């Protein structure tokens, strides 16, 4: 039964108002029993069959129910004459000219279809079909709303001859059986079947400016309504007056706003606000039945128009605080007053400054707890009317001229790994108006520092990616703090950071070799690298792979004498150095040396030592050998029983020397050796010790 009811309703609700078609036109029939009378309603499938059947008429047949179902052999025709729709004049006489529903049905049945000549042939056909189906749908709706009109249109029948409590099958068929325009429709009417009335159980009322909106969910009713009557009561619900002359229907399409988000909406315009009234929505079914026990809601139109927006003038700094002033281009009569709010940014958040609502005549407010110098603060003014509507102004800035810079950042520290990733951090500044920091670096503390970041950074830290393949082993940083007014602090203290040393020093070289009878003098070209800490002297004999370390000297010596070389032997010499990271340089070029055969050429016979006359040094004198070949002298010195070390190389004509690099209290010994041009060396002549 529910399905047949729903089929009929589809013919008259919004989905069919814009066009309906069926491959085999039929007649949909529904019915119910009440008070011993069986009520029937039916509807053709479309406009064309409705037009034809309204003129030809319908016959109603009734079939009793047997043990095995309907007995179609025992049926009887209830209508002696075809049921035809009343003529236009008959409709006017029965319902009058002011009956809106009858006028709608008459227009659909007897009105002319207006064609649009500019639509063309194809467009005209589509437009005509659309107009026909719309007229048909509205006529079916009018028949649903008024049972008397449904019978007048030959769309309803009351069977008063049926036996109460007995079930029947009813058939509604075209009166002209030959070339019938519709297939007969049948309906099984069971008296015990429920046919409840549609209801609106959850009605909402929304109060607007000179308008109220009624909302309900049409899908909540298991028995869909054909339409709705909207009613209003001004006496507390005792008497209701219908507001819509034609049924309100819910149309789910883009043209109508009667359905939004699944909610049906009916708007009631009002002439004035604050006049309370009661409202109810009464749905009706295809038989025009309306439930009487309908609940209602109460409401009224309300003022929803906000006041004009205040226009802030200025924020004036006074000894007592910040004075905010504003003006209004127009003052409404229902203005209640103002609230002033403040916030740290233009976007807020804002909080009220005044605890009580300011009067409409008050156009200024003194904030006795204003922003501190350098702190940003924004104000808004909100106008509120007596209905609670409000309008908030644009924010105005409380601008302080701040010339005080922040404190220099403190506590700089850094960590760098072997990949060159350096993390710099420092203690955060405490200024409220701090905007950020700028980080500077240099490769030496006396160089010009370069800024690393393009815009101030907000966090007290910075990451710097360094290249470690450079000759500079340190990098220097300092940081500057900036406030919101671009005041810059002094530089922080300079932070020196040692880079991981991955580059070995440049190798030293052997500049010159002097070969004596029992020694080899090496003149060295030290490494130019600044971080050299030790220099290694190495020796080996030709054909050997491994080097022998002769000594590891501190720093970068320029001369070394090998006194362990044996006469007549061949040697190879090489030097290398390492830095403070113990990174060894490459080895120098190998220097080949061939020692002379052992001999004892003439040397110095004796050395005389005495204090200088000013007692600021020691004066040495000696007698040189008289030989035909050329030579030079090597002067050695030992301090406090230490080994003799080369002090000076002297020409052959020198027979004395003043040593002015002595220290009081030290003991000194000297030695002289003659080194001949052909490579021979005399024995070393040593002096006695002299206490200075």
XYZ file of C-alpha atoms in Angstrom:
692
model
C 0.000 0.000 0.000
C 2.821 2.340 0.860
C 4.454 1.693 -2.498
C 1.256 2.568 -4.436
C 0.841 5.711 -2.416
C 4.389 6.702 -3.143
C 3.899 6.071 -6.894
C 0.923 8.397 -6.967
C 2.750 11.062 -5.012
C 5.618 10.940 -7.451
C 3.208 12.153 -10.081
C 2.480 15.318 -8.210
C 5.716 16.227 -6.391
C 8.641 18.255 -7.613
C 10.425 15.465 -9.396
C 7.537 15.195 -11.930
C 6.768 18.885 -12.237
C 9.380 19.373 -14.896
C 8.466 16.424 -17.105
C 7.331 12.808 -16.883
C 7.358 9.930 -19.299
C 6.583 6.216 -19.299
C 6.904 3.602 -21.965
C 3.379 2.301 -21.221
C 1.074 4.959 -19.737
C -0.966 3.626 -16.891
C -3.323 4.745 -14.143
C -2.038 4.742 -10.544
C -4.675 3.958 -7.893
C -4.641 4.173 -4.069
C -7.348 3.935 -1.438
C -8.303 3.588 2.205
C -11.407 2.766 4.246
C -12.886 5.126 6.821
C -16.341 5.120 8.402
C -17.555 2.267 6.214
C -16.713 4.155 3.011
C -13.877 3.144 0.665
C -12.119 6.224 -0.687
C -10.266 5.914 -4.004
C -7.838 8.297 -5.717
C -6.046 7.865 -9.013
C -3.902 9.748 -11.471
C -2.938 9.201 -15.109
C 0.672 8.914 -16.075
C 1.116 12.140 -18.037
C -0.485 15.227 -19.491
C -1.624 13.625 -22.752
C -3.415 10.671 -21.135
C -4.960 13.026 -18.526
C -6.416 15.248 -21.286
C -7.863 12.267 -23.152
C -9.238 10.459 -20.100
C -10.801 13.665 -18.708
C -12.997 13.782 -21.841
C -13.532 10.024 -22.373
C -14.015 9.272 -18.710
C -13.241 6.401 -16.354
C -15.119 3.349 -15.127
C -14.587 1.929 -11.630
C -14.809 -1.826 -11.061
C -14.857 -3.764 -7.816
C -13.788 -7.385 -7.328
C -14.380 -9.395 -4.154
C -11.597 -11.373 -2.505
C -11.914 -15.146 -2.371
C -9.856 -17.795 -0.650
C -7.344 -17.794 -3.493
C -7.276 -14.062 -4.091
C -9.421 -11.695 -6.147
C -12.357 -13.246 -7.980
C -12.275 -11.286 -11.252
C -15.213 -13.336 -12.624
C -17.502 -11.883 -9.940
C -16.602 -8.246 -10.477
C -19.112 -5.453 -10.821
C -19.032 -2.058 -12.481
C -19.680 0.658 -9.899
C -20.101 3.529 -12.345
C -23.174 3.483 -14.561
C -21.865 6.431 -16.549
C -18.226 7.308 -17.312
C -16.631 9.636 -14.754
C -15.575 12.720 -16.692
C -13.974 15.961 -15.527
C -16.386 18.824 -15.139
C -16.371 21.517 -17.757
C -14.799 24.915 -17.195
C -18.165 26.509 -16.557
C -19.108 23.754 -14.130
C -15.874 24.224 -12.209
C -16.473 27.967 -11.978
C -20.024 27.384 -10.762
C -18.984 24.846 -8.144
C -15.858 26.482 -6.741
C -16.126 30.140 -7.717
C -13.566 32.361 -9.342
C -11.492 32.861 -6.156
C -10.742 29.199 -5.563
C -7.025 29.081 -6.312
C -6.725 25.296 -6.503
C -9.676 24.983 -8.877
C -8.180 27.763 -11.020
C -4.868 25.900 -11.182
C -6.582 22.661 -12.219
C -8.779 24.440 -14.777
C -5.756 26.162 -16.289
C -4.000 22.831 -16.659
C -7.036 21.089 -18.147
C -8.547 23.788 -20.329
C -5.889 26.491 -20.672
C -3.975 27.076 -23.882
C -0.278 26.261 -24.148
C 1.768 29.371 -24.930
C 4.494 28.734 -27.505
C 7.694 30.706 -27.846
C 8.147 31.433 -31.564
C 11.863 32.140 -31.167
C 12.511 28.615 -29.846
C 12.318 26.985 -33.278
C 10.747 23.675 -34.126
C 12.811 21.383 -31.892
C 13.001 23.893 -29.056
C 9.281 24.552 -29.323
C 8.474 20.862 -28.962
C 10.633 20.570 -25.838
C 9.207 23.769 -24.357
C 5.626 22.653 -25.002
C 6.248 19.252 -23.427
C 7.811 20.877 -20.358
C 4.880 23.290 -19.973
C 2.354 20.509 -20.362
C 3.944 18.349 -17.695
C 4.224 21.309 -15.303
C 0.505 22.090 -15.740
C -0.297 18.417 -15.221
C 1.764 18.208 -12.051
C 0.211 21.317 -10.498
C -3.292 20.056 -11.344
C -2.560 16.722 -9.616
C -1.272 18.670 -6.594
C -4.492 20.732 -6.491
C -6.516 17.509 -6.585
C -4.460 16.114 -3.665
C -5.099 19.240 -1.605
C -8.911 19.314 -2.105
C -10.898 15.996 -2.144
C -13.948 17.763 -3.615
C -11.833 19.095 -6.462
C -10.387 15.614 -7.071
C -13.904 14.199 -7.589
C -14.799 17.154 -9.821
C -11.767 16.349 -11.980
C -12.812 12.652 -12.174
C -9.759 11.658 -10.139
C -11.601 10.301 -7.092
C -14.507 8.080 -6.055
C -16.258 7.148 -2.819
C -17.636 3.594 -2.658
C -20.456 3.699 -0.124
C -21.862 0.298 -1.121
C -18.884 -1.761 0.037
C -19.294 -4.110 2.959
C -17.499 -2.747 5.971
C -14.397 -4.724 6.946
C -14.282 -6.585 3.641
C -11.283 -6.465 1.283
C -11.628 -5.675 -2.405
C -9.579 -5.148 -5.527
C -10.537 -1.962 -7.312
C -9.864 -1.264 -10.944
C -9.946 2.151 -12.639
C -10.069 1.797 -16.425
C -10.583 4.095 -19.429
C -14.288 4.313 -20.375
C -13.317 3.804 -24.031
C -11.728 0.380 -24.164
C -10.932 0.453 -27.889
C -7.500 2.020 -28.487
C -7.386 2.929 -24.820
C -4.940 5.711 -23.997
C -3.962 4.149 -20.666
C -3.614 0.778 -19.027
C -6.187 0.203 -16.232
C -4.893 0.515 -12.705
C -5.779 -1.813 -9.837
C -5.487 -1.483 -6.089
C -5.959 -3.999 -3.297
C -7.810 -2.249 -0.495
C -7.516 -3.969 2.836
C -9.593 -2.253 5.531
C -7.179 -3.211 8.324
C -4.153 -1.629 6.564
C -2.855 1.523 8.230
C -2.848 4.729 6.278
C -1.511 7.320 8.788
C -1.455 11.011 8.097
C 1.850 12.752 7.306
C 3.239 14.920 10.092
C 6.006 17.413 10.833
C 7.470 16.438 14.185
C 10.554 18.692 14.424
C 9.739 22.222 13.325
C 12.336 24.972 13.757
C 11.809 28.724 13.667
C 14.630 31.133 12.803
C 14.128 34.785 13.703
C 15.451 37.306 11.170
C 15.084 40.967 10.306
C 11.357 41.438 9.473
C 11.163 37.775 8.570
C 10.948 34.351 10.124
C 11.969 31.079 8.501
C 10.334 27.743 9.217
C 12.489 24.631 8.736
C 11.689 20.941 8.884
C 12.951 17.666 7.500
C 10.507 16.302 4.904
C 12.302 12.942 4.812
C 11.518 12.142 8.445
C 7.917 11.172 7.518
C 7.501 7.561 6.291
C 4.344 8.710 4.453
C 5.465 11.602 2.245
C 3.205 14.622 2.097
C 1.779 15.903 -1.174
C 2.147 19.471 0.067
C 2.040 21.737 3.090
C -0.219 24.423 4.514
C 1.536 27.124 6.541
C -0.554 28.734 9.291
C -0.082 31.535 11.818
C -1.835 32.437 15.064
C -1.725 35.829 16.759
C -3.697 34.777 19.841
C -1.395 32.175 21.376
C -2.430 29.224 19.206
C -6.211 29.416 19.667
C -6.955 30.427 16.080
C -4.728 29.866 13.055
C -4.937 31.529 9.666
C -3.527 29.949 6.519
C -0.686 31.973 4.968
C -0.347 30.239 1.584
C -3.295 30.125 -0.816
C -1.679 27.345 -2.814
C 0.128 24.382 -1.248
C 3.793 24.725 -0.492
C 5.730 21.935 -2.126
C 9.346 20.920 -1.707
C 11.279 21.068 -4.981
C 14.783 19.683 -5.105
C 16.411 21.591 -7.961
C 18.698 24.566 -8.568
C 15.820 26.987 -9.248
C 13.965 26.676 -5.952
C 15.350 27.361 -2.482
C 12.607 25.353 -0.776
C 15.077 22.523 -0.004
C 18.589 23.216 1.287
C 20.782 20.594 2.920
C 17.838 18.202 3.214
C 15.718 20.786 5.062
C 12.510 22.291 3.721
C 12.377 26.055 4.255
C 9.402 28.417 4.161
C 9.996 32.159 4.603
C 7.359 34.424 6.089
C 7.921 38.150 5.433
C 6.892 40.506 8.253
C 6.000 44.187 8.286
C 7.529 44.856 11.684
C 9.807 43.249 14.262
C 9.109 42.101 17.809
C 5.493 41.039 17.191
C 5.256 37.479 18.574
C 3.149 34.875 16.786
C 2.644 31.121 16.633
C 3.360 29.125 13.479
C 2.619 25.591 12.372
C 3.118 23.480 9.244
C 0.283 21.121 8.223
C 1.153 18.476 5.630
C -1.622 16.849 3.608
C -1.752 13.555 1.700
C -3.220 12.566 -1.676
C -6.753 12.516 -0.166
C -6.431 16.075 1.161
C -6.392 14.803 4.743
C -4.649 17.026 7.329
C -3.883 16.095 10.923
C -5.570 18.322 13.475
C -3.321 17.809 16.520
C -0.402 19.778 15.096
C 2.172 21.353 17.404
C 3.421 24.852 16.743
C 6.427 27.077 17.421
C 6.566 30.704 18.488
C 8.778 33.519 17.285
C 8.992 36.998 15.854
C 11.092 39.174 13.629
C 14.080 40.754 15.310
C 16.493 43.560 14.610
C 19.481 41.959 12.882
C 20.980 45.131 11.366
C 24.289 46.088 12.995
C 25.030 49.722 13.786
C 27.432 51.735 11.592
C 31.099 50.911 12.048
C 33.065 53.257 14.347
C 35.989 55.111 12.763
C 39.039 55.286 15.099
C 40.724 58.709 14.979
C 43.986 58.374 16.889
C 45.768 56.962 19.928
C 47.268 59.806 21.955
C 50.009 59.151 24.502
C 49.326 60.976 27.779
C 51.048 60.758 31.164
C 47.976 58.931 32.464
C 47.909 56.389 29.631
C 46.744 55.955 26.011
C 43.698 57.967 24.906
C 41.729 56.267 22.099
C 39.210 58.424 20.212
C 36.722 57.657 17.416
C 33.762 59.074 15.537
C 30.542 57.833 13.904
C 29.362 58.889 10.461
C 25.794 58.082 11.534
C 24.356 57.362 14.969
C 21.311 55.062 15.023
C 18.609 55.657 17.580
C 18.990 52.152 19.048
C 22.747 52.483 19.730
C 23.496 51.083 23.205
C 27.177 52.048 23.458
C 30.757 50.984 22.805
C 33.392 48.535 23.885
C 37.136 49.157 23.372
C 39.431 46.143 22.906
C 43.215 45.780 22.659
C 45.504 43.113 21.236
C 49.201 42.488 20.526
C 48.753 42.290 16.733
C 46.309 43.604 14.152
C 44.818 40.099 13.915
C 44.416 39.824 17.700
C 43.574 38.152 19.969
C 41.661 41.078 21.459
C 40.295 41.557 24.961
C 37.977 44.250 26.326
C 39.679 47.243 27.893
C 36.576 48.789 29.477
C 34.597 46.627 31.893
C 31.308 48.493 31.415
C 29.593 49.515 28.201
C 30.445 53.094 27.240
C 27.514 55.418 26.585
C 26.576 56.397 23.003
C 27.798 59.952 23.615
C 31.264 58.837 24.735
C 33.724 58.905 21.844
C 37.018 58.435 23.723
C 38.509 56.070 26.275
C 41.656 56.312 28.414
C 43.578 53.062 28.762
C 45.406 53.422 32.070
C 47.441 50.265 31.402
C 48.911 51.110 28.009
C 51.689 49.395 26.132
C 55.222 49.903 27.364
C 57.711 51.765 25.152
C 58.737 49.453 22.339
C 55.683 47.195 22.820
C 53.125 46.995 20.013
C 49.440 47.295 20.838
C 46.367 47.611 18.630
C 42.911 48.901 19.549
C 39.441 48.313 18.075
C 36.141 50.018 18.900
C 32.918 47.985 18.750
C 29.488 49.643 18.519
C 26.575 47.640 20.009
C 22.862 48.345 19.606
C 19.995 47.478 21.945
C 19.352 44.202 20.058
C 22.911 42.996 20.593
C 24.021 43.612 17.004
C 27.557 44.930 16.817
C 30.059 46.386 14.350
C 33.795 46.341 15.020
C 36.161 48.972 13.663
C 39.433 48.355 11.884
C 42.413 48.188 14.289
C 44.464 51.278 15.055
C 48.087 51.004 16.198
C 49.329 52.441 19.484
C 52.688 53.555 18.079
C 55.579 54.284 20.437
C 58.794 55.793 19.081
C 61.354 53.345 20.479
C 65.023 54.334 20.290
C 66.372 51.915 22.911
C 68.315 49.017 21.387
C 68.237 45.540 22.885
C 71.115 44.184 24.934
C 73.970 42.436 23.092
C 73.488 38.662 22.909
C 75.373 36.694 25.536
C 76.775 33.205 25.956
C 77.864 32.427 22.401
C 79.065 28.857 21.918
C 79.552 26.616 18.913
C 80.061 23.016 17.917
C 81.586 21.905 14.612
C 81.933 18.386 13.227
C 84.398 16.942 10.751
C 82.057 17.655 7.821
C 82.130 21.404 8.462
C 78.617 21.640 9.970
C 78.825 24.338 12.637
C 76.003 24.941 15.129
C 76.042 28.328 16.805
C 73.800 29.176 19.762
C 73.455 31.819 22.458
C 71.219 32.829 25.362
C 67.903 34.336 24.184
C 67.296 38.042 24.754
C 64.443 38.981 27.086
C 63.123 42.129 25.349
C 59.391 41.874 24.552
C 59.764 43.746 21.255
C 62.651 41.605 20.048
C 62.391 40.955 16.308
C 65.389 38.644 15.882
C 69.131 38.348 15.456
C 71.769 38.926 12.766
C 74.844 36.661 12.666
C 78.243 37.858 11.408
C 81.494 36.003 10.673
C 85.104 36.662 9.664
C 88.197 34.559 9.026
C 90.237 36.697 11.432
C 89.193 38.770 14.421
C 90.665 41.939 12.857
C 88.892 41.437 9.506
C 85.602 42.982 8.422
C 82.712 40.814 9.684
C 80.147 39.752 7.057
C 76.431 39.160 7.813
C 75.304 35.585 7.139
C 71.485 35.856 7.294
C 69.431 38.034 4.924
C 66.567 38.641 7.385
C 66.596 38.548 11.211
C 66.324 35.035 12.638
C 63.889 34.547 15.505
C 65.543 31.628 17.317
C 68.806 32.018 19.282
C 70.797 29.711 17.049
C 72.283 29.431 13.573
C 73.728 26.633 11.435
C 76.681 27.437 9.168
C 78.087 25.035 6.582
C 81.858 25.554 6.263
C 84.396 24.348 3.738
C 87.317 22.783 5.609
C 89.588 22.701 2.568
C 91.099 26.107 3.350
C 94.364 27.297 4.847
C 92.608 29.239 7.607
C 92.135 27.159 10.735
C 89.903 29.512 12.733
C 86.630 31.301 12.133
C 85.143 34.106 14.218
C 81.512 34.962 15.000
C 79.508 37.685 16.673
C 75.768 38.338 16.900
C 73.581 41.463 16.951
C 70.004 41.613 18.359
C 67.277 43.633 16.557
C 63.992 44.902 18.001
C 60.705 45.576 16.207
C 61.749 49.153 15.475
C 65.028 48.009 13.858
C 67.156 49.214 16.758
C 70.344 47.157 16.751
C 72.271 46.095 19.838
C 76.023 46.299 20.163
C 77.976 43.348 18.845
C 78.291 40.371 21.126
C 81.744 39.288 22.207
C 83.708 37.629 19.427
C 83.605 33.832 19.494
C 86.651 32.057 18.042
C 85.989 28.581 16.658
C 88.798 26.209 15.660
C 88.060 24.314 12.494
C 88.870 20.619 12.220
C 92.319 20.491 10.541
C 92.134 18.264 7.474
C 94.970 19.837 5.450
C 98.572 18.776 6.021
C 101.254 21.494 6.084
C 103.431 22.306 3.109
C 106.647 20.254 3.056
C 109.959 21.955 4.020
C 112.942 21.620 1.662
C 116.737 21.185 1.890
C 118.148 24.396 0.485
C 121.907 23.655 0.611
C 124.285 20.911 1.831
C 127.826 21.490 3.112
C 129.965 18.318 3.444
C 132.758 18.192 6.028
C 135.208 15.482 6.934
C 133.024 14.258 9.798
C 129.741 16.149 9.427
C 127.043 17.249 6.990
C 125.525 20.735 7.354
C 121.960 21.085 6.047
C 120.528 24.530 5.336
C 116.707 24.178 5.398
C 113.860 26.066 3.726
C 111.098 25.821 6.401
C 107.442 25.084 5.609
C 105.358 28.252 5.039
C 102.416 26.721 6.959
C 101.736 28.607 10.189
C 100.650 25.632 12.273
C 103.900 23.610 11.979
C 105.039 22.353 15.394
C 107.889 19.917 14.574
C 110.380 19.202 11.774
C 111.869 15.763 11.216
C 115.400 15.207 9.733
C 115.766 11.790 8.064
C 118.650 9.902 6.479
C 119.213 6.626 4.673
C 121.843 4.961 2.508
C 121.160 4.515 -1.200
C 119.177 1.365 -1.951
C 117.344 1.354 1.382
C 113.575 1.866 1.589
C 113.229 2.919 5.193
C 114.334 6.236 6.543
C 116.252 6.690 9.780
C 115.059 9.561 11.961
C 118.076 11.660 12.931
C 116.110 14.105 15.037
C 112.672 15.679 15.551
C 113.162 19.397 16.107
C 110.566 21.802 17.473
C 109.307 24.535 15.225
C 110.827 25.317 11.839
C 114.658 25.198 12.038
C 116.750 26.671 9.240
C 120.030 24.722 9.807
C 121.015 21.271 11.016
C 124.421 19.519 11.312
C 124.673 15.751 11.065
C 127.835 14.805 12.958
C 127.123 11.077 12.822
C 127.944 10.776 9.105
C 130.919 8.541 8.392
C 133.738 9.536 6.064
C 133.618 7.949 2.657
C 129.941 6.927 2.932
C 127.052 7.956 0.633
C 123.796 9.231 2.163
C 120.357 10.483 1.191
C 118.684 13.224 3.271
C 115.030 14.279 3.429
C 112.934 16.452 5.754
C 109.248 16.664 6.596
C 107.077 18.381 9.253
C 103.752 18.040 11.058
C 101.222 20.580 12.403
C 99.344 20.906 15.688
C 96.832 18.290 14.457
C 99.734 15.851 13.866
C 99.119 15.928 10.131
C 102.401 15.117 8.358
C 103.493 16.985 5.301
C 104.885 15.257 2.256
C 108.618 14.529 2.246
C 111.000 17.025 0.750
C 113.061 16.290 -2.304
C 115.824 13.747 -1.567
C 119.333 15.240 -1.339
C 122.279 12.949 -2.291
C 125.509 13.357 -0.223
C 128.928 11.648 -0.699
C 131.257 11.946 2.304
C 135.031 12.516 1.725
C 137.657 10.077 2.968
C 138.820 10.576 6.528
C 141.747 13.023 6.928
C 143.023 15.377 9.503
C 143.659 18.712 7.817
C 145.037 21.537 9.874
C 142.766 23.094 12.424
C 142.756 25.703 15.191
C 145.468 25.151 17.723
C 143.877 26.901 20.726
C 141.025 29.227 21.690
C 141.455 32.011 24.251
C 138.368 33.249 26.178
C 137.981 36.411 28.243
C 135.289 38.795 29.387
C 134.705 41.920 27.325
C 135.705 45.204 28.888
C 132.040 46.112 29.441
C 131.285 42.642 30.849
C 128.317 42.293 28.500
C 129.701 39.365 26.534
C 132.586 36.963 25.944
C 135.480 37.714 23.597
C 137.071 34.816 21.721
C 140.404 34.836 19.880
C 142.442 32.153 18.078
C 145.172 31.561 15.523
C 144.185 30.328 12.062
C 146.178 27.678 10.192
C 148.480 28.733 7.367
C 147.483 26.543 4.408
C 147.373 27.094 0.610
C 143.751 26.054 0.126
C 140.677 28.144 0.990
C 138.472 27.436 3.980
C 135.926 28.830 6.395
C 135.355 28.529 10.129
C 132.419 26.988 12.019
C 131.960 28.361 15.537
C 130.088 26.165 18.071
C 128.837 26.963 21.581
C 127.684 24.885 24.567
C 125.721 26.331 27.495
C 125.886 24.829 31.020
C 127.486 21.525 29.998
C 125.058 21.134 27.099
C 126.158 19.817 23.675
C 128.080 22.013 21.304
C 125.722 23.552 18.763
C 126.597 25.533 15.662
C 126.545 29.250 16.449
C 128.110 30.993 13.472
C 129.888 30.447 10.167
C 132.920 32.791 9.852
C 135.221 33.674 6.953
C 138.914 32.561 7.005
C 140.265 36.006 7.839
C 138.389 36.192 11.171
C 140.656 35.551 14.222
C 138.255 36.791 16.931
C 134.551 36.945 17.792
C 132.460 38.678 20.437
C 129.478 36.676 21.762
C 127.001 39.264 23.096
C 124.111 36.796 23.587
C 125.276 35.500 26.962
C 123.391 35.490 30.245
C 124.812 36.215 33.664
C 125.396 33.076 35.744
C 125.646 30.652 32.787
C 128.742 28.614 31.868
C 129.914 28.679 28.255
C 132.253 26.527 26.124
C 133.162 27.170 22.480
C 134.526 25.125 19.629
C 136.093 25.957 16.230
C 136.365 23.773 13.148
C 138.057 24.529 9.836
C 136.024 23.476 6.793
C 138.074 23.484 3.577
C 136.726 24.307 0.179
C 137.611 20.869 -1.175
C 135.380 19.302 1.508
C 137.849 18.400 4.183
C 137.263 19.246 7.839
C 139.659 19.682 10.709
C 139.088 18.261 14.113
C 136.960 20.371 16.447
C 139.063 22.520 18.770
C 137.251 23.044 22.080
C 137.896 25.766 24.690
C 137.686 25.605 28.439
C 134.417 26.533 30.247
C 134.049 30.154 31.326
C 131.620 31.290 34.047
C 129.963 34.530 32.905
